Amino acid sequence: MPSLHLSQIRKWLLHSPPAEWGIQQLRELLIGALRQGPIPQHVAFVMDGNRRFARNHQIETVEGHNLGFEALARILEVCYKSGVRVVTIYAFSIENFKRSKYEVDALMDMAKVKLSQLAQHGDLLDHYGASIRILGQRELVKPDVLEAVDRAVNLTSNNKRAILNVCFPYTSRDEITTAIRSTVTAYSQPAPTLQRPFSASHITQTLRSRNLLSGSNTSSPSPPSEPTSLLSDIEDSASSSTTLNPDSPPNHSSTGNDGNNGNVIYPDPESIGPQTLDEHMYTAGTPPLDLLVRTSGVERLSDFMLWQCHQDTQIVFLECLWPEFDLWNFLPVLVEWQWRRKKIEEKERPLGVGQVGRLVKVR
């Protein structure tokens, strides 16, 4: 009984105005201290544990997802205030369509409402200049939900300082498949050919057209003309898409002097590399993934950001459930990332600089 009273008093003290003010000041102090060191530019979250949290607290599953959204709003503020540029969240997997129709419909309706609230929340996305981007298969989303999603994207389209990537509905294998498909399509299209003024074929065609033109005027002899400069021929060939005289016969050869087949050039498939696929991913144009966090104690990626994870990506699995996730859980993760980053920078730093400085001190 005394322990119950103590817990009630502790809860009341923590939610009293002086305590809340003190906690808020401490939060600002800690975030300011974090900004003094390196900050990850791209952070991803697997927001796992909403349903388990609901079961543990004997509440509806939908209410657990609502509490998870509140946790997302808290952690977004921490990220953007700390200096993170891109936050990517795993909001809805394509595999989630296998759940019960009641839960899927509830998640879709919640996404429709919460995205609108998030976009209209002036103290969050607009305050930190963050725009919403939807990554995933749009054709799997119901029209009314898609309309709300597009409205949220348009409301934040002018924000340029930060990005919120919402993976909905998404799997990494589907993203990689889509990237490969679009790359194949791009490399199946003829590459745009530019007129090269110093091309050998252009110069040859210009001289041929001049000879044909002079041959048609043999009936009226004229005094020999001065040699035409090569520069004027080159300029003529560069200024016109057709170098032959309109009356002259066309060149029927299928392969031109440039070695291409009828002036149609296709991109070289040997030039396809990791950077090519990066440009066709949903996350194209964003910084590399620095940190990936998953809550609920499950240690797997669940088909999320498989391509974006690289050798320097730090992957962290936390025991807390997502609705419980806040600054106090995230702070140790950021501190550890900063420590690891400094170690990497020390290894990449030239050895001579530090050694010279120490030698001068000893003398």
Short mmCIF file of N, CA and C in Angstrom, two decimals, residues 59-174:
data_model
loop_
_atom_site.label_atom_id
_atom_site.label_comp_id
_atom_site.label_asym_id
_atom_site.label_seq_id
_atom_site.Cartn_x
_atom_site.Cartn_y
_atom_site.Cartn_z
N ILE A 59 -5.53 -2.21 -23.80
CA ILE A 59 -6.27 -1.20 -24.55
C ILE A 59 -6.42 -1.70 -25.99
N GLU A 60 -7.24 -1.01 -26.75
CA GLU A 60 -7.46 -1.39 -28.15
C GLU A 60 -6.17 -1.24 -28.96
N THR A 61 -6.03 -2.12 -29.99
CA THR A 61 -4.85 -2.06 -30.85
C THR A 61 -4.73 -0.71 -31.55
N VAL A 62 -5.87 -0.17 -31.98
CA VAL A 62 -5.86 1.14 -32.65
C VAL A 62 -5.34 2.22 -31.72
N GLU A 63 -5.71 2.13 -30.43
CA GLU A 63 -5.22 3.11 -29.47
C GLU A 63 -3.71 3.00 -29.29
N GLY A 64 -3.20 1.77 -29.38
CA GLY A 64 -1.75 1.60 -29.34
C GLY A 64 -1.06 2.28 -30.51
N HIS A 65 -1.67 2.19 -31.70
CA HIS A 65 -1.11 2.88 -32.87
C HIS A 65 -1.20 4.40 -32.70
N ASN A 66 -2.27 4.89 -32.08
CA ASN A 66 -2.38 6.33 -31.82
C ASN A 66 -1.28 6.82 -30.89
N LEU A 67 -1.00 6.05 -29.85
CA LEU A 67 0.09 6.41 -28.94
C LEU A 67 1.43 6.34 -29.65
N GLY A 68 1.55 5.42 -30.61
CA GLY A 68 2.76 5.35 -31.41
C GLY A 68 2.97 6.60 -32.26
N PHE A 69 1.86 7.17 -32.77
CA PHE A 69 1.98 8.41 -33.53
C PHE A 69 2.44 9.56 -32.63
N GLU A 70 1.95 9.61 -31.40
CA GLU A 70 2.40 10.65 -30.48
C GLU A 70 3.90 10.51 -30.19
N ALA A 71 4.37 9.26 -30.09
CA ALA A 71 5.81 9.06 -29.91
C ALA A 71 6.58 9.54 -31.12
N LEU A 72 6.02 9.33 -32.32
CA LEU A 72 6.67 9.81 -33.54
C LEU A 72 6.80 11.33 -33.52
N ALA A 73 5.75 12.03 -33.13
CA ALA A 73 5.81 13.50 -33.07
C ALA A 73 6.90 13.95 -32.11
N ARG A 74 7.04 13.27 -30.97
CA ARG A 74 8.07 13.65 -30.00
C ARG A 74 9.47 13.44 -30.58
N ILE A 75 9.67 12.29 -31.22
CA ILE A 75 11.02 11.99 -31.68
C ILE A 75 11.39 12.81 -32.91
N LEU A 76 10.39 13.19 -33.73
CA LEU A 76 10.69 14.07 -34.87
C LEU A 76 11.20 15.41 -34.38
N GLU A 77 10.59 15.92 -33.35
CA GLU A 77 11.06 17.21 -32.81
C GLU A 77 12.48 17.10 -32.30
N VAL A 78 12.82 16.00 -31.64
CA VAL A 78 14.18 15.80 -31.15
C VAL A 78 15.16 15.74 -32.32
N CYS A 79 14.79 14.99 -33.37
CA CYS A 79 15.69 14.83 -34.52
C CYS A 79 15.94 16.16 -35.22
N TYR A 80 14.88 16.87 -35.56
CA TYR A 80 15.04 18.11 -36.32
C TYR A 80 15.71 19.19 -35.48
N LYS A 81 15.41 19.21 -34.20
CA LYS A 81 16.05 20.20 -33.33
C LYS A 81 17.53 19.89 -33.15
N SER A 82 17.90 18.62 -33.21
CA SER A 82 19.31 18.23 -33.07
C SER A 82 20.11 18.51 -34.33
N GLY A 83 19.43 18.61 -35.48
CA GLY A 83 20.13 18.89 -36.73
C GLY A 83 20.05 17.77 -37.74
N VAL A 84 19.23 16.73 -37.49
CA VAL A 84 19.05 15.66 -38.48
C VAL A 84 18.28 16.21 -39.67
N ARG A 85 18.75 15.94 -40.87
CA ARG A 85 18.12 16.47 -42.08
C ARG A 85 17.01 15.57 -42.61
N VAL A 86 17.22 14.25 -42.57
CA VAL A 86 16.26 13.32 -43.16
C VAL A 86 15.88 12.27 -42.12
N VAL A 87 14.58 12.08 -41.93
CA VAL A 87 14.06 11.02 -41.07
C VAL A 87 13.18 10.12 -41.93
N THR A 88 13.44 8.82 -41.91
CA THR A 88 12.66 7.85 -42.67
C THR A 88 11.99 6.90 -41.70
N ILE A 89 10.67 6.74 -41.82
CA ILE A 89 9.93 5.89 -40.90
C ILE A 89 9.24 4.77 -41.68
N TYR A 90 9.19 3.61 -41.06
CA TYR A 90 8.52 2.44 -41.64
C TYR A 90 7.08 2.46 -41.13
N ALA A 91 6.21 3.12 -41.88
CA ALA A 91 4.83 3.33 -41.42
C ALA A 91 3.94 2.14 -41.72
N PHE A 92 4.10 1.53 -42.90
CA PHE A 92 3.19 0.44 -43.28
C PHE A 92 3.90 -0.43 -44.30
N SER A 93 4.04 -1.71 -43.96
CA SER A 93 4.67 -2.66 -44.87
C SER A 93 3.63 -3.25 -45.82
N ILE A 94 4.08 -3.61 -47.00
CA ILE A 94 3.18 -4.30 -47.93
C ILE A 94 2.70 -5.61 -47.31
N GLU A 95 3.55 -6.22 -46.47
CA GLU A 95 3.16 -7.46 -45.80
C GLU A 95 2.04 -7.24 -44.80
N ASN A 96 1.83 -5.99 -44.36
CA ASN A 96 0.77 -5.72 -43.38
C ASN A 96 -0.63 -5.91 -43.95
N PHE A 97 -0.74 -5.96 -45.27
CA PHE A 97 -2.04 -6.23 -45.88
C PHE A 97 -2.54 -7.64 -45.55
N LYS A 98 -1.65 -8.48 -45.03
CA LYS A 98 -2.05 -9.83 -44.65
C LYS A 98 -2.74 -9.85 -43.28
N ARG A 99 -2.72 -8.73 -42.57
CA ARG A 99 -3.40 -8.68 -41.28
C ARG A 99 -4.91 -8.63 -41.48
N SER A 100 -5.64 -8.61 -40.37
CA SER A 100 -7.11 -8.60 -40.46
C SER A 100 -7.59 -7.32 -41.15
N LYS A 101 -8.71 -7.43 -41.85
CA LYS A 101 -9.26 -6.29 -42.57
C LYS A 101 -9.58 -5.14 -41.61
N TYR A 102 -10.02 -5.47 -40.41
CA TYR A 102 -10.34 -4.42 -39.44
C TYR A 102 -9.10 -3.60 -39.10
N GLU A 103 -7.98 -4.29 -38.85
CA GLU A 103 -6.76 -3.56 -38.48
C GLU A 103 -6.19 -2.79 -39.67
N VAL A 104 -6.24 -3.39 -40.87
CA VAL A 104 -5.72 -2.69 -42.05
C VAL A 104 -6.53 -1.42 -42.32
N ASP A 105 -7.85 -1.53 -42.28
CA ASP A 105 -8.71 -0.34 -42.49
C ASP A 105 -8.46 0.70 -41.41
N ALA A 106 -8.28 0.25 -40.17
CA ALA A 106 -8.02 1.20 -39.09
C ALA A 106 -6.69 1.91 -39.29
N LEU A 107 -5.67 1.18 -39.74
CA LEU A 107 -4.36 1.80 -39.99
C LEU A 107 -4.44 2.79 -41.15
N MET A 108 -5.18 2.45 -42.19
CA MET A 108 -5.34 3.36 -43.33
C MET A 108 -6.07 4.63 -42.90
N ASP A 109 -7.14 4.48 -42.14
CA ASP A 109 -7.88 5.66 -41.67
C ASP A 109 -7.02 6.51 -40.75
N MET A 110 -6.22 5.85 -39.90
CA MET A 110 -5.35 6.60 -39.01
C MET A 110 -4.28 7.35 -39.79
N ALA A 111 -3.75 6.69 -40.83
CA ALA A 111 -2.74 7.37 -41.66
C ALA A 111 -3.34 8.60 -42.33
N LYS A 112 -4.59 8.46 -42.79
CA LYS A 112 -5.25 9.60 -43.44
C LYS A 112 -5.40 10.78 -42.48
N VAL A 113 -5.77 10.49 -41.25
CA VAL A 113 -5.99 11.55 -40.26
C VAL A 113 -4.66 12.10 -39.74
N LYS A 114 -3.76 11.21 -39.38
CA LYS A 114 -2.52 11.65 -38.74
C LYS A 114 -1.60 12.39 -39.70
N LEU A 115 -1.57 11.98 -40.97
CA LEU A 115 -0.74 12.72 -41.92
C LEU A 115 -1.27 14.13 -42.12
N SER A 116 -2.58 14.27 -42.15
CA SER A 116 -3.16 15.61 -42.26
C SER A 116 -2.82 16.45 -41.04
N GLN A 117 -2.92 15.84 -39.85
CA GLN A 117 -2.58 16.57 -38.63
C GLN A 117 -1.10 16.94 -38.60
N LEU A 118 -0.27 16.00 -39.05
CA LEU A 118 1.17 16.25 -39.05
C LEU A 118 1.53 17.39 -39.99
N ALA A 119 0.88 17.41 -41.16
CA ALA A 119 1.18 18.45 -42.14
C ALA A 119 0.68 19.81 -41.69
N GLN A 120 -0.43 19.84 -40.94
CA GLN A 120 -1.01 21.11 -40.50
C GLN A 120 -0.48 21.56 -39.15
N HIS A 121 0.42 20.77 -38.55
CA HIS A 121 0.95 21.10 -37.23
C HIS A 121 2.09 22.11 -37.41
N GLY A 122 1.76 23.37 -37.26
CA GLY A 122 2.74 24.42 -37.55
C GLY A 122 3.96 24.40 -36.67
N ASP A 123 3.83 23.87 -35.46
CA ASP A 123 4.97 23.85 -34.54
C ASP A 123 5.98 22.76 -34.86
N LEU A 124 5.66 21.88 -35.79
CA LEU A 124 6.55 20.77 -36.06
C LEU A 124 7.17 20.85 -37.45
N LEU A 125 6.46 20.37 -38.47
CA LEU A 125 7.06 20.31 -39.81
C LEU A 125 7.33 21.69 -40.38
N ASP A 126 6.36 22.59 -40.28
CA ASP A 126 6.58 23.93 -40.81
C ASP A 126 7.64 24.67 -40.01
N HIS A 127 7.64 24.47 -38.70
CA HIS A 127 8.62 25.16 -37.85
C HIS A 127 10.05 24.76 -38.20
N TYR A 128 10.24 23.47 -38.49
CA TYR A 128 11.59 22.99 -38.82
C TYR A 128 11.81 22.86 -40.33
N GLY A 129 10.86 23.32 -41.13
CA GLY A 129 11.03 23.31 -42.58
C GLY A 129 11.13 21.94 -43.18
N ALA A 130 10.32 20.99 -42.68
CA ALA A 130 10.38 19.61 -43.15
C ALA A 130 9.24 19.32 -44.12
N SER A 131 9.55 18.65 -45.19
CA SER A 131 8.56 18.25 -46.19
C SER A 131 8.32 16.75 -46.10
N ILE A 132 7.09 16.34 -46.40
CA ILE A 132 6.71 14.94 -46.36
C ILE A 132 6.88 14.32 -47.74
N ARG A 133 7.50 13.15 -47.78
CA ARG A 133 7.60 12.37 -49.00
C ARG A 133 7.08 10.97 -48.72
N ILE A 134 6.27 10.45 -49.63
CA ILE A 134 5.70 9.11 -49.49
C ILE A 134 6.50 8.15 -50.37
N LEU A 135 7.05 7.12 -49.75
CA LEU A 135 7.83 6.11 -50.47
C LEU A 135 7.08 4.79 -50.45
N GLY A 136 6.74 4.28 -51.61
CA GLY A 136 6.04 3.00 -51.64
C GLY A 136 5.15 2.87 -52.87
N GLN A 137 4.31 1.84 -52.83
CA GLN A 137 3.43 1.52 -53.94
C GLN A 137 2.10 2.26 -53.77
N ARG A 138 1.97 3.36 -54.48
CA ARG A 138 0.77 4.19 -54.36
C ARG A 138 -0.49 3.46 -54.83
N GLU A 139 -0.34 2.56 -55.80
CA GLU A 139 -1.52 1.91 -56.37
C GLU A 139 -2.19 0.96 -55.38
N LEU A 140 -1.51 0.62 -54.28
CA LEU A 140 -2.10 -0.26 -53.28
C LEU A 140 -2.95 0.50 -52.26
N VAL A 141 -2.90 1.82 -52.30
CA VAL A 141 -3.61 2.65 -51.31
C VAL A 141 -4.98 3.02 -51.85
N LYS A 142 -5.98 3.03 -50.96
CA LYS A 142 -7.34 3.40 -51.35
C LYS A 142 -7.38 4.86 -51.81
N PRO A 143 -8.28 5.19 -52.75
CA PRO A 143 -8.30 6.55 -53.31
C PRO A 143 -8.49 7.64 -52.26
N ASP A 144 -9.37 7.43 -51.26
CA ASP A 144 -9.59 8.48 -50.27
C ASP A 144 -8.35 8.70 -49.40
N VAL A 145 -7.64 7.60 -49.09
CA VAL A 145 -6.40 7.73 -48.32
C VAL A 145 -5.32 8.40 -49.17
N LEU A 146 -5.25 8.02 -50.44
CA LEU A 146 -4.26 8.61 -51.34
C LEU A 146 -4.50 10.10 -51.51
N GLU A 147 -5.75 10.52 -51.53
CA GLU A 147 -6.06 11.95 -51.64
C GLU A 147 -5.56 12.71 -50.42
N ALA A 148 -5.77 12.14 -49.23
CA ALA A 148 -5.27 12.79 -48.01
C ALA A 148 -3.75 12.80 -47.98
N VAL A 149 -3.12 11.74 -48.46
CA VAL A 149 -1.66 11.67 -48.51
C VAL A 149 -1.11 12.75 -49.43
N ASP A 150 -1.69 12.87 -50.63
CA ASP A 150 -1.22 13.89 -51.57
C ASP A 150 -1.44 15.30 -51.03
N ARG A 151 -2.52 15.49 -50.29
CA ARG A 151 -2.77 16.81 -49.70
C ARG A 151 -1.68 17.16 -48.67
N ALA A 152 -1.30 16.18 -47.86
CA ALA A 152 -0.25 16.41 -46.87
C ALA A 152 1.09 16.70 -47.55
N VAL A 153 1.37 15.99 -48.64
CA VAL A 153 2.62 16.23 -49.37
C VAL A 153 2.62 17.64 -49.97
N ASN A 154 1.51 18.07 -50.54
CA ASN A 154 1.43 19.39 -51.16
C ASN A 154 1.53 20.50 -50.12
N LEU A 155 0.97 20.28 -48.94
CA LEU A 155 1.01 21.31 -47.89
C LEU A 155 2.43 21.59 -47.42
N THR A 156 3.29 20.59 -47.51
CA THR A 156 4.67 20.77 -47.02
C THR A 156 5.68 20.83 -48.16
N SER A 157 5.23 20.96 -49.39
CA SER A 157 6.14 20.90 -50.54
C SER A 157 7.12 22.07 -50.58
N ASN A 158 6.79 23.18 -49.97
CA ASN A 158 7.68 24.35 -49.99
C ASN A 158 8.73 24.31 -48.89
N ASN A 159 8.64 23.35 -47.98
CA ASN A 159 9.64 23.22 -46.92
C ASN A 159 10.88 22.54 -47.48
N LYS A 160 12.03 23.17 -47.30
CA LYS A 160 13.25 22.69 -47.95
C LYS A 160 14.38 22.36 -46.99
N ARG A 161 14.22 22.59 -45.70
CA ARG A 161 15.34 22.39 -44.78
C ARG A 161 15.49 20.95 -44.31
N ALA A 162 14.41 20.19 -44.27
CA ALA A 162 14.46 18.81 -43.79
C ALA A 162 13.43 17.98 -44.54
N ILE A 163 13.50 16.66 -44.35
CA ILE A 163 12.63 15.73 -45.07
C ILE A 163 12.12 14.67 -44.10
N LEU A 164 10.85 14.33 -44.24
CA LEU A 164 10.26 13.19 -43.55
C LEU A 164 9.81 12.18 -44.60
N ASN A 165 10.54 11.07 -44.72
CA ASN A 165 10.18 10.00 -45.64
C ASN A 165 9.24 9.04 -44.92
N VAL A 166 8.03 8.89 -45.45
CA VAL A 166 7.05 7.97 -44.88
C VAL A 166 6.94 6.77 -45.82
N CYS A 167 7.43 5.62 -45.40
CA CYS A 167 7.39 4.41 -46.22
C CYS A 167 6.01 3.77 -46.05
N PHE A 168 5.17 3.90 -47.10
CA PHE A 168 3.75 3.55 -46.95
C PHE A 168 3.10 3.37 -48.33
N PRO A 169 2.68 2.15 -48.67
CA PRO A 169 3.16 0.84 -48.19
C PRO A 169 4.47 0.49 -48.89
N TYR A 170 5.34 -0.22 -48.19
CA TYR A 170 6.73 -0.33 -48.64
C TYR A 170 7.33 -1.65 -48.19
N THR A 171 8.19 -2.20 -49.04
CA THR A 171 9.19 -3.19 -48.64
C THR A 171 10.46 -2.88 -49.43
N SER A 172 11.58 -3.22 -48.87
CA SER A 172 12.85 -2.91 -49.53
C SER A 172 13.02 -3.73 -50.81
N ARG A 173 12.58 -4.98 -50.80
CA ARG A 173 12.69 -5.79 -52.02
C ARG A 173 11.87 -5.20 -53.15
N ASP A 174 10.71 -4.67 -52.81
CA ASP A 174 9.89 -4.02 -53.84
C ASP A 174 10.58 -2.76 -54.35
#
